[in-house]
CSV table of N, CA, C and O in Angstrom, one decimal:
chain,number,residue,atom,x,y,z
I,1,MET,N,-1.4,14.2,-7.8
I,1,MET,CA,-0.7,14.5,-6.6
I,1,MET,C,0.2,13.4,-6.3
I,1,MET,O,-0.1,12.2,-6.4
I,2,ALA,N,1.4,13.7,-5.8
I,2,ALA,CA,2.4,12.7,-5.5
I,2,ALA,C,2.1,12.0,-4.2
I,2,ALA,O,1.6,12.6,-3.3
I,3,GLY,N,2.4,10.7,-4.2
I,3,GLY,CA,2.1,9.9,-3.0
I,3,GLY,C,0.8,9.3,-2.9
I,3,GLY,O,0.6,8.4,-2.1
I,4,LEU,N,-0.1,9.7,-3.7
I,4,LEU,CA,-1.5,9.1,-3.7
I,4,LEU,C,-1.5,7.9,-4.7
I,4,LEU,O,-0.8,7.9,-5.7
I,5,PRO,N,-2.3,6.8,-4.4
I,5,PRO,CA,-2.3,5.7,-5.3
I,5,PRO,C,-3.0,6.1,-6.6
I,5,PRO,O,-3.9,6.9,-6.6
I,6,ALA,N,-2.6,5.4,-7.7
I,6,ALA,CA,-3.2,5.7,-9.0
I,6,ALA,C,-4.4,4.8,-9.1
I,6,ALA,O,-4.3,3.6,-8.9
I,7,PHE,N,-5.5,5.4,-9.5
I,7,PHE,CA,-6.7,4.6,-9.8
I,7,PHE,C,-7.2,5.0,-11.2
I,7,PHE,O,-6.9,6.0,-11.7
I,8,SER,N,-7.9,4.0,-11.8
I,8,SER,CA,-8.6,4.3,-13.0
I,8,SER,C,-10.1,4.0,-12.8
I,8,SER,O,-10.4,3.2,-11.9
I,9,LEU,N,-10.9,4.6,-13.5
I,9,LEU,CA,-12.3,4.3,-13.4
I,9,LEU,C,-12.8,3.5,-14.6
I,9,LEU,O,-12.4,3.7,-15.7
I,10,SER,N,-13.5,2.4,-14.3
I,10,SER,CA,-14.0,1.6,-15.3
I,10,SER,C,-15.5,1.3,-15.0
I,10,SER,O,-16.0,1.6,-13.9
I,11,VAL,N,-16.2,0.9,-16.0
I,11,VAL,CA,-17.6,0.6,-15.8
I,11,VAL,C,-17.8,-0.9,-15.7
I,11,VAL,O,-17.4,-1.6,-16.6
I,12,ASP,N,-18.5,-1.4,-14.7
I,12,ASP,CA,-18.7,-2.8,-14.5
I,12,ASP,C,-20.0,-3.2,-15.3
I,12,ASP,O,-20.6,-2.3,-16.0
I,13,GLY,N,-20.4,-4.4,-15.2
I,13,GLY,CA,-21.5,-4.9,-16.0
I,13,GLY,C,-22.9,-4.3,-15.7
I,13,GLY,O,-23.7,-4.2,-16.5
I,14,SER,N,-23.0,-3.7,-14.5
I,14,SER,CA,-24.3,-3.0,-14.1
I,14,SER,C,-24.3,-1.6,-14.5
I,14,SER,O,-25.3,-0.9,-14.3
I,15,GLY,N,-23.2,-1.1,-15.1
I,15,GLY,CA,-23.1,0.3,-15.5
I,15,GLY,C,-22.6,1.3,-14.4
I,15,GLY,O,-22.5,2.5,-14.7
I,16,ASP,N,-22.2,0.7,-13.3
I,16,ASP,CA,-21.6,1.5,-12.2
I,16,ASP,C,-20.2,1.7,-12.5
I,16,ASP,O,-19.4,0.9,-12.9
I,17,ALA,N,-19.7,2.9,-12.1
I,17,ALA,CA,-18.3,3.2,-12.2
I,17,ALA,C,-17.5,2.6,-11.0
I,17,ALA,O,-18.0,2.6,-9.9
I,18,VAL,N,-16.4,1.9,-11.3
I,18,VAL,CA,-15.6,1.2,-10.3
I,18,VAL,C,-14.2,1.8,-10.3
I,18,VAL,O,-13.6,1.8,-11.4
I,19,ALA,N,-13.6,2.1,-9.2
I,19,ALA,CA,-12.2,2.5,-9.1
I,19,ALA,C,-11.4,1.3,-9.1
I,19,ALA,O,-11.6,0.4,-8.3
I,20,VAL,N,-10.4,1.3,-10.0
I,20,VAL,CA,-9.4,0.1,-10.1
I,20,VAL,C,-8.0,0.6,-9.8
I,20,VAL,O,-7.6,1.6,-10.3
I,21,LEU,N,-7.4,-0.1,-8.9
I,21,LEU,CA,-6.0,0.3,-8.5
I,21,LEU,C,-5.0,0.0,-9.6
I,21,LEU,O,-5.1,-1.0,-10.3
I,22,GLN,N,-4.1,1.0,-9.8
I,22,GLN,CA,-3.1,0.8,-10.9
I,22,GLN,C,-1.7,0.7,-10.3
I,22,GLN,O,-1.4,1.3,-9.3
I,23,CYS,N,-0.8,0.0,-11.0
I,23,CYS,CA,0.6,-0.1,-10.7
I,23,CYS,C,1.2,1.3,-10.8
I,23,CYS,O,1.0,2.0,-11.8
I,24,LYS,N,2.0,1.6,-9.8
I,24,LYS,CA,2.7,2.9,-9.8
I,24,LYS,C,3.8,2.9,-10.9
I,24,LYS,O,4.2,4.0,-11.3
I,25,ARG,N,4.3,1.8,-11.3
I,25,ARG,CA,5.5,1.7,-12.2
I,25,ARG,C,5.0,1.7,-13.6
I,25,ARG,O,5.5,2.4,-14.5
I,26,CYS,N,4.1,0.7,-14.0
I,26,CYS,CA,3.8,0.5,-15.4
I,26,CYS,C,2.3,0.9,-15.7
I,26,CYS,O,1.9,1.0,-16.9
I,27,GLY,N,1.5,1.2,-14.7
I,27,GLY,CA,0.1,1.6,-14.9
I,27,GLY,C,-0.9,0.5,-15.1
I,27,GLY,O,-2.0,0.8,-15.3
I,28,SER,N,-0.4,-0.7,-15.0
I,28,SER,CA,-1.3,-1.9,-15.2
I,28,SER,C,-2.3,-1.9,-14.1
I,28,SER,O,-2.1,-1.6,-13.0
I,29,THR,N,-3.5,-2.4,-14.4
I,29,THR,CA,-4.6,-2.6,-13.4
I,29,THR,C,-4.6,-4.0,-12.9
I,29,THR,O,-5.5,-4.4,-12.1
I,30,GLN,N,-3.6,-4.9,-13.3
I,30,GLN,CA,-3.6,-6.2,-12.9
I,30,GLN,C,-2.7,-6.3,-11.6
I,30,GLN,O,-1.5,-6.6,-11.6
I,31,VAL,N,-3.3,-5.9,-10.5
I,31,VAL,CA,-2.6,-5.9,-9.2
I,31,VAL,C,-3.3,-6.8,-8.2
I,31,VAL,O,-4.5,-7.1,-8.4
I,32,GLN,N,-2.5,-7.3,-7.3
I,32,GLN,CA,-3.0,-8.2,-6.3
I,32,GLN,C,-2.3,-8.0,-5.0
I,32,GLN,O,-1.2,-7.4,-5.0
I,33,SER,N,-2.9,-8.4,-3.9
I,33,SER,CA,-2.3,-8.3,-2.6
I,33,SER,C,-1.0,-9.1,-2.6
I,33,SER,O,-1.0,-10.3,-3.0
I,34,LEU,N,0.1,-8.5,-2.1
I,34,LEU,CA,1.4,-9.3,-2.1
I,34,LEU,C,1.3,-10.5,-1.2
I,34,LEU,O,1.8,-11.5,-1.4
I,35,GLU,N,0.5,-10.3,-0.1
I,35,GLU,CA,0.4,-11.4,0.9
I,35,GLU,C,-0.3,-12.6,0.2
I,35,GLU,O,0.1,-13.8,0.3
I,36,LEU,N,-1.4,-12.4,-0.6
I,36,LEU,CA,-2.0,-13.4,-1.3
I,36,LEU,C,-1.1,-14.0,-2.4
I,36,LEU,O,-1.1,-15.3,-2.6
I,37,TYR,N,-0.4,-13.2,-3.1
I,37,TYR,CA,0.5,-13.6,-4.1
I,37,TYR,C,1.6,-14.6,-3.6
I,37,TYR,O,1.8,-15.7,-4.1
I,38,VAL,N,2.2,-14.2,-2.4
I,38,VAL,CA,3.2,-15.1,-1.8
I,38,VAL,C,2.6,-16.4,-1.3
I,38,VAL,O,3.2,-17.5,-1.4
I,39,ALA,N,1.4,-16.3,-0.8
I,39,ALA,CA,0.7,-17.5,-0.3
I,39,ALA,C,0.4,-18.5,-1.4
I,39,ALA,O,0.4,-19.7,-1.1
I,40,THR,N,0.2,-18.1,-2.6
I,40,THR,CA,-0.2,-19.0,-3.7
I,40,THR,C,1.1,-19.5,-4.4
I,40,THR,O,0.9,-20.3,-5.4
I,41,MET,N,2.3,-19.0,-4.1
I,41,MET,CA,3.5,-19.5,-4.8
I,41,MET,C,3.9,-20.9,-4.3
I,41,MET,O,3.5,-21.3,-3.2
I,42,ASP,N,4.7,-21.6,-5.2
I,42,ASP,CA,5.2,-22.9,-4.8
I,42,ASP,C,6.2,-22.7,-3.6
I,42,ASP,O,6.9,-21.7,-3.6
I,43,PRO,N,6.2,-23.6,-2.7
I,43,PRO,CA,7.1,-23.4,-1.5
I,43,PRO,C,8.6,-23.3,-1.8
I,43,PRO,O,9.3,-22.6,-1.1
I,44,GLY,N,9.1,-23.9,-2.9
I,44,GLY,CA,10.5,-23.8,-3.2
I,44,GLY,C,10.8,-22.7,-4.2
I,44,GLY,O,12.0,-22.6,-4.6
I,45,SER,N,9.9,-21.8,-4.5
I,45,SER,CA,10.1,-20.7,-5.4
I,45,SER,C,11.1,-19.7,-4.9
I,45,SER,O,11.1,-19.3,-3.8
I,46,ALA,N,12.1,-19.3,-5.8
I,46,ALA,CA,13.1,-18.3,-5.4
I,46,ALA,C,12.4,-17.0,-5.2
I,46,ALA,O,12.9,-16.2,-4.3
I,47,LEU,N,11.4,-16.7,-6.0
I,47,LEU,CA,10.7,-15.4,-5.8
I,47,LEU,C,10.0,-15.3,-4.4
I,47,LEU,O,9.9,-14.2,-3.9
I,48,LYS,N,9.5,-16.5,-3.9
I,48,LYS,CA,8.8,-16.5,-2.6
I,48,LYS,C,9.7,-16.0,-1.5
I,48,LYS,O,9.3,-15.2,-0.7
I,49,LYS,N,11.0,-16.3,-1.6
I,49,LYS,CA,12.0,-15.8,-0.6
I,49,LYS,C,12.2,-14.3,-0.7
I,49,LYS,O,12.3,-13.6,0.3
I,50,GLY,N,12.2,-13.8,-1.9
I,50,GLY,CA,12.4,-12.4,-2.2
I,50,GLY,C,11.2,-11.5,-1.7
I,50,GLY,O,11.4,-10.4,-1.3
I,51,PHE,N,10.0,-12.1,-1.9
I,51,PHE,CA,8.8,-11.3,-1.5
I,51,PHE,C,8.3,-11.7,-0.1
I,51,PHE,O,7.2,-11.2,0.3
I,52,ALA,N,9.0,-12.5,0.6
I,52,ALA,CA,8.5,-13.0,1.9
I,52,ALA,C,8.3,-11.9,2.9
I,52,ALA,O,9.0,-10.9,2.8
I,53,GLN,N,7.4,-12.2,3.8
I,53,GLN,CA,7.2,-11.2,4.9
I,53,GLN,C,8.4,-11.1,5.8
I,53,GLN,O,9.1,-12.1,6.0
I,54,PRO,N,8.7,-9.9,6.2
I,54,PRO,CA,9.9,-9.7,7.1
I,54,PRO,C,9.8,-10.6,8.4
I,54,PRO,O,8.7,-10.8,8.9
I,55,ALA,N,10.9,-11.1,8.9
I,55,ALA,CA,10.9,-11.9,10.1
I,55,ALA,C,10.4,-11.1,11.3
I,55,ALA,O,10.6,-9.9,11.4
I,56,GLU,N,9.8,-11.9,12.2
I,56,GLU,CA,9.2,-11.2,13.4
I,56,GLU,C,10.3,-11.3,14.4
I,56,GLU,O,10.9,-12.3,14.7
I,57,GLU,N,10.6,-10.1,15.0
I,57,GLU,CA,11.6,-10.0,16.0
I,57,GLU,C,10.9,-9.8,17.4
I,57,GLU,O,10.1,-8.9,17.5
I,58,LYS,N,11.3,-10.6,18.3
I,58,LYS,CA,10.7,-10.4,19.7
I,58,LYS,C,11.8,-9.9,20.6
I,58,LYS,O,13.0,-10.3,20.5
I,59,ALA,N,11.4,-9.0,21.4
I,59,ALA,CA,12.4,-8.3,22.3
I,59,ALA,C,12.8,-9.3,23.4
I,59,ALA,O,11.9,-9.9,24.1
I,60,ALA,N,14.1,-9.6,23.6
I,60,ALA,CA,14.5,-10.5,24.7
I,60,ALA,C,14.9,-9.6,25.8
I,60,ALA,O,16.0,-9.0,25.8
I,61,LEU,N,14.0,-9.4,26.8
I,61,LEU,CA,14.2,-8.4,27.8
I,61,LEU,C,14.8,-9.0,29.1
I,61,LEU,O,15.1,-8.3,30.0
I,62,VAL,N,14.9,-10.3,29.2
I,62,VAL,CA,15.3,-10.9,30.4
I,62,VAL,C,16.8,-10.5,30.7
I,62,VAL,O,17.1,-10.1,31.8
I,63,GLY,N,17.7,-10.6,29.7
I,63,GLY,CA,19.1,-10.3,29.9
I,63,GLY,C,19.2,-8.8,30.3
I,63,GLY,O,19.9,-8.5,31.3
I,64,PRO,N,18.6,-7.9,29.6
I,64,PRO,CA,18.7,-6.5,30.0
I,64,PRO,C,18.2,-6.2,31.4
I,64,PRO,O,18.8,-5.4,32.1
I,65,LEU,N,17.1,-6.9,31.8
I,65,LEU,CA,16.6,-6.7,33.1
I,65,LEU,C,17.5,-7.2,34.2
I,65,LEU,O,17.7,-6.6,35.2
I,66,LEU,N,18.1,-8.3,33.9
I,66,LEU,CA,19.1,-8.9,34.9
I,66,LEU,C,20.3,-8.0,35.0
I,66,LEU,O,20.8,-7.8,36.1
I,67,VAL,N,20.8,-7.5,33.9
I,67,VAL,CA,22.0,-6.6,33.9
I,67,VAL,C,21.6,-5.3,34.7
I,67,VAL,O,22.4,-4.8,35.5
I,68,THR,N,20.5,-4.8,34.4
I,68,THR,CA,20.1,-3.5,35.1
I,68,THR,C,19.9,-3.8,36.5
I,68,THR,O,20.3,-3.0,37.4
I,69,GLY,N,19.3,-4.9,36.9
I,69,GLY,CA,19.1,-5.2,38.3
I,69,GLY,C,20.4,-5.4,39.0
I,69,GLY,O,20.6,-5.0,40.2
I,70,PHE,N,21.4,-6.0,38.3
I,70,PHE,CA,22.7,-6.2,38.9
I,70,PHE,C,23.4,-4.8,39.1
I,70,PHE,O,24.0,-4.6,40.1
I,71,GLY,N,23.2,-3.9,38.2
I,71,GLY,CA,23.7,-2.6,38.3
I,71,GLY,C,23.1,-1.8,39.4
I,71,GLY,O,23.8,-1.1,40.2
I,72,VAL,N,21.8,-2.0,39.6
I,72,VAL,CA,21.2,-1.3,40.8
I,72,VAL,C,21.7,-1.9,42.1
I,72,VAL,O,21.9,-1.2,43.1
I,73,ALA,N,21.9,-3.2,42.1
I,73,ALA,CA,22.5,-3.8,43.3
I,73,ALA,C,23.8,-3.3,43.6
I,73,ALA,O,24.2,-3.1,44.8
I,74,LEU,N,24.6,-3.1,42.6
I,74,LEU,CA,26.0,-2.5,42.8
I,74,LEU,C,25.8,-1.1,43.4
I,74,LEU,O,26.6,-0.7,44.3
I,75,LEU,N,24.9,-0.3,42.8
I,75,LEU,CA,24.7,1.1,43.3
I,75,LEU,C,24.3,1.1,44.8
I,75,LEU,O,24.8,1.9,45.6
I,76,VAL,N,23.3,0.2,45.1
I,76,VAL,CA,22.9,0.1,46.5
I,76,VAL,C,24.0,-0.3,47.5
I,76,VAL,O,24.0,0.2,48.6
I,77,SER,N,24.9,-1.1,47.0
I,77,SER,CA,26.0,-1.6,47.9
I,77,SER,C,27.1,-0.6,48.0
I,77,SER,O,28.1,-0.8,48.7
I,78,GLY,N,27.0,0.5,47.3
I,78,GLY,CA,28.0,1.6,47.4
I,78,GLY,C,29.0,1.6,46.3
I,78,GLY,O,29.9,2.5,46.3
I,79,VAL,N,29.0,0.7,45.3
I,79,VAL,CA,29.9,0.7,44.2
I,79,VAL,C,29.3,1.6,43.1
I,79,VAL,O,28.6,1.1,42.2
I,80,ILE,N,29.6,2.9,43.2
I,80,ILE,CA,28.8,3.9,42.4
I,80,ILE,C,29.1,3.8,40.9
I,80,ILE,O,28.2,3.6,40.1
I,81,LEU,N,30.4,4.1,40.5
I,81,LEU,CA,30.7,4.2,39.1
I,81,LEU,C,30.4,2.9,38.3
I,81,LEU,O,29.7,2.9,37.3
I,82,PRO,N,30.9,1.7,38.7
I,82,PRO,CA,30.6,0.5,38.0
I,82,PRO,C,29.1,0.2,38.0
I,82,PRO,O,28.5,-0.2,37.0
I,83,GLY,N,28.5,0.5,39.1
I,83,GLY,CA,27.0,0.2,39.2
I,83,GLY,C,26.2,1.1,38.3
I,83,GLY,O,25.3,0.7,37.6
I,84,LEU,N,26.7,2.4,38.1
I,84,LEU,CA,26.0,3.3,37.2
I,84,LEU,C,26.2,2.8,35.8
I,84,LEU,O,25.3,2.8,35.0
I,85,LEU,N,27.4,2.5,35.4
I,85,LEU,CA,27.7,2.0,34.1
I,85,LEU,C,26.9,0.7,33.7
I,85,LEU,O,26.4,0.6,32.6
I,86,VAL,N,26.9,-0.2,34.6
I,86,VAL,CA,26.1,-1.4,34.4
I,86,VAL,C,24.6,-1.2,34.2
I,86,VAL,O,24.0,-1.7,33.4
I,87,THR,N,24.1,-0.3,35.1
I,87,THR,CA,22.7,0.0,35.0
I,87,THR,C,22.3,0.7,33.7
I,87,THR,O,21.3,0.4,33.1
I,88,VAL,N,23.1,1.7,33.3
I,88,VAL,CA,22.9,2.4,32.1
I,88,VAL,C,23.0,1.4,30.9
I,88,VAL,O,22.2,1.5,29.9
I,89,GLY,N,24.1,0.6,30.9
I,89,GLY,CA,24.3,-0.4,29.9
I,89,GLY,C,23.1,-1.3,29.7
I,89,GLY,O,22.6,-1.6,28.6
I,90,GLY,N,22.5,-1.8,30.8
I,90,GLY,CA,21.4,-2.7,30.8
I,90,GLY,C,20.1,-2.0,30.2
I,90,GLY,O,19.4,-2.5,29.4
I,91,ALA,N,20.0,-0.7,30.6
I,91,ALA,CA,18.8,0.1,30.1
I,91,ALA,C,18.9,0.3,28.6
I,91,ALA,O,18.0,0.2,27.9
I,92,VAL,N,20.1,0.7,28.1
I,92,VAL,CA,20.4,0.9,26.7
I,92,VAL,C,20.1,-0.4,25.9
I,92,VAL,O,19.5,-0.4,24.9
I,93,TRP,N,20.6,-1.5,26.5
I,93,TRP,CA,20.4,-2.8,25.8
I,93,TRP,C,18.9,-3.1,25.7
I,93,TRP,O,18.4,-3.5,24.6
I,94,GLY,N,18.2,-2.9,26.8
I,94,GLY,CA,16.7,-3.1,26.7
I,94,GLY,C,16.0,-2.2,25.7
I,94,GLY,O,15.1,-2.7,25.0
I,95,ALA,N,16.4,-1.0,25.7
I,95,ALA,CA,15.8,0.0,24.8
I,95,ALA,C,16.1,-0.4,23.3
I,95,ALA,O,15.2,-0.3,22.4
I,96,ARG,N,17.3,-0.9,23.1
I,96,ARG,CA,17.6,-1.4,21.7
I,96,ARG,C,16.8,-2.6,21.3
I,96,ARG,O,16.3,-2.7,20.2
I,97,GLU,N,16.7,-3.5,22.2
I,97,GLU,CA,15.9,-4.7,22.0
I,97,GLU,C,14.4,-4.3,21.6
I,97,GLU,O,13.8,-4.8,20.7
I,98,ARG,N,13.9,-3.4,22.4
I,98,ARG,CA,12.5,-3.0,22.2
I,98,ARG,C,12.3,-2.2,20.9
I,98,ARG,O,11.4,-2.4,20.1
I,99,GLY,N,13.3,-1.4,20.5
I,99,GLY,CA,13.3,-0.7,19.3
I,99,GLY,C,13.3,-1.6,18.1
I,99,GLY,O,12.7,-1.4,17.1
I,100,MET,N,14.1,-2.7,18.2
I,100,MET,CA,14.2,-3.7,17.1
I,100,MET,C,12.8,-4.4,16.9
I,100,MET,O,12.4,-4.7,15.8
I,101,GLU,N,12.2,-4.7,18.0
I,101,GLU,CA,10.9,-5.3,18.0
I,101,GLU,C,9.8,-4.4,17.3
I,101,GLU,O,9.1,-4.8,16.5
I,102,GLN,N,9.9,-3.1,17.7
I,102,GLN,CA,8.9,-2.2,17.1
I,102,GLN,C,9.2,-2.0,15.6
I,102,GLN,O,8.2,-1.9,14.8
I,103,THR,N,10.4,-1.9,15.2
I,103,THR,CA,10.8,-1.8,13.8
I,103,THR,C,10.3,-3.0,13.0
I,103,THR,O,9.7,-2.9,11.9
I,104,SER,N,10.4,-4.2,13.6
I,104,SER,CA,9.9,-5.4,12.9
I,104,SER,C,8.4,-5.4,12.8
I,104,SER,O,7.9,-5.7,11.7
I,105,GLN,N,7.7,-4.9,13.8
I,105,GLN,CA,6.3,-4.8,13.7
I,105,GLN,C,5.8,-3.9,12.6
I,105,GLN,O,4.9,-4.1,11.9
I,106,ARG,N,6.5,-2.7,12.5
I,106,ARG,CA,6.2,-1.7,11.5
I,106,ARG,C,6.4,-2.3,10.1
I,106,ARG,O,5.6,-2.1,9.2
I,107,LEU,N,7.6,-3.0,9.9
I,107,LEU,CA,7.9,-3.5,8.6
I,107,LEU,C,6.8,-4.6,8.2
I,107,LEU,O,6.4,-4.7,7.0
I,108,ARG,N,6.4,-5.4,9.1
I,108,ARG,CA,5.4,-6.5,8.9
I,108,ARG,C,4.1,-5.9,8.5
I,108,ARG,O,3.4,-6.4,7.7
I,109,ALA,N,3.7,-4.8,9.2
I,109,ALA,CA,2.5,-4.1,8.9
I,109,ALA,C,2.5,-3.5,7.5
I,109,ALA,O,1.5,-3.6,6.8
I,110,GLN,N,3.6,-2.9,7.1
I,110,GLN,CA,3.7,-2.3,5.8
I,110,GLN,C,3.6,-3.4,4.8
I,110,GLN,O,3.0,-3.2,3.7
I,111,TRP,N,4.3,-4.5,5.0
I,111,TRP,CA,4.3,-5.6,4.0
I,111,TRP,C,2.9,-6.1,3.8
I,111,TRP,O,2.5,-6.4,2.7
I,112,SER,N,2.1,-6.2,4.9
I,112,SER,CA,0.7,-6.8,4.7
I,112,SER,C,-0.2,-5.8,3.9
I,112,SER,O,-1.2,-6.2,3.4
I,113,LYS,N,0.2,-4.6,3.8
I,113,LYS,CA,-0.6,-3.6,3.0
I,113,LYS,C,-0.1,-3.5,1.6
I,113,LYS,O,-0.8,-2.9,0.7
I,114,LYS,N,1.0,-4.1,1.2
I,114,LYS,CA,1.6,-4.0,-0.1
I,114,LYS,C,0.8,-4.7,-1.1
I,114,LYS,O,0.1,-5.8,-0.9
I,115,MET,N,0.8,-4.2,-2.4
I,115,MET,CA,0.2,-4.8,-3.5
I,115,MET,C,1.3,-5.2,-4.5
I,115,MET,O,2.4,-4.7,-4.3
I,116,ILE,N,1.1,-6.1,-5.4
I,116,ILE,CA,2.1,-6.4,-6.4
I,116,ILE,C,1.4,-6.4,-7.8
I,116,ILE,O,0.3,-6.8,-8.0
I,117,CYS,N,2.2,-5.8,-8.7
I,117,CYS,CA,1.7,-5.7,-10.1
I,117,CYS,C,1.9,-7.1,-10.8
I,117,CYS,O,3.1,-7.6,-10.7
I,118,MET,N,1.0,-7.7,-11.4
I,118,MET,CA,1.1,-9.0,-12.0
I,118,MET,C,1.8,-8.8,-13.4
I,118,MET,O,2.2,-9.8,-14.0
I,119,HIS,N,1.9,-7.6,-13.9
I,119,HIS,CA,2.5,-7.4,-15.2
I,119,HIS,C,4.0,-7.2,-15.0
I,119,HIS,O,4.8,-7.9,-15.7
I,120,CYS,N,4.5,-6.3,-14.1
I,120,CYS,CA,5.9,-6.0,-14.0
I,120,CYS,C,6.5,-6.6,-12.7
I,120,CYS,O,7.7,-6.5,-12.5
I,121,LYS,N,5.7,-7.3,-11.9
I,121,LYS,CA,6.1,-7.9,-10.6
I,121,LYS,C,6.7,-6.9,-9.7
I,121,LYS,O,7.6,-7.3,-8.9
I,122,GLU,N,6.3,-5.7,-9.7
I,122,GLU,CA,6.8,-4.7,-8.8
I,122,GLU,C,5.9,-4.5,-7.6
I,122,GLU,O,4.7,-4.1,-7.7
I,123,PRO,N,6.4,-4.8,-6.3
I,123,PRO,CA,5.5,-4.6,-5.2
I,123,PRO,C,5.5,-3.1,-4.9
I,123,PRO,O,6.4,-2.3,-5.1
I,124,PHE,N,4.3,-2.6,-4.4
I,124,PHE,CA,4.2,-1.2,-4.0
I,124,PHE,C,3.1,-1.0,-2.9
I,124,PHE,O,2.3,-1.9,-2.8
I,125,LEU,N,3.2,0.1,-2.2
I,125,LEU,CA,2.2,0.5,-1.3
I,125,LEU,C,1.2,1.3,-2.0
I,125,LEU,O,1.5,2.3,-2.6
I,126,PRO,N,-0.1,1.0,-1.9
I,126,PRO,CA,-1.1,1.8,-2.6
I,126,PRO,C,-1.3,3.1,-1.9
I,126,PRO,O,-0.9,3.4,-0.8
């Protein structure tokens, strides 16, 4: 079935069958957690930068809240069109900041689940 991780069955020393994760690209069973692989690399390694965890983005909501508040103040004082534009602009800015933070969290969560093939060095999600 497409989309499912590839496993092979092998027998361990006690005679029990054990499922072993396989690389999706080359079929090798020499796979490891990408997070562990990156943690054990030399700090100056060029590969470490390529496999590094995505940067964490935090939503900066102070600016959008101030702009939105200023827009509401304009609306209350009777300056309708500029107040509406500033309020909507602040709300859109805040929504964009929050969306970037959620995307960052999703990418970091996916990265922490990735495995890497020690044979072909291809990272993949199991």
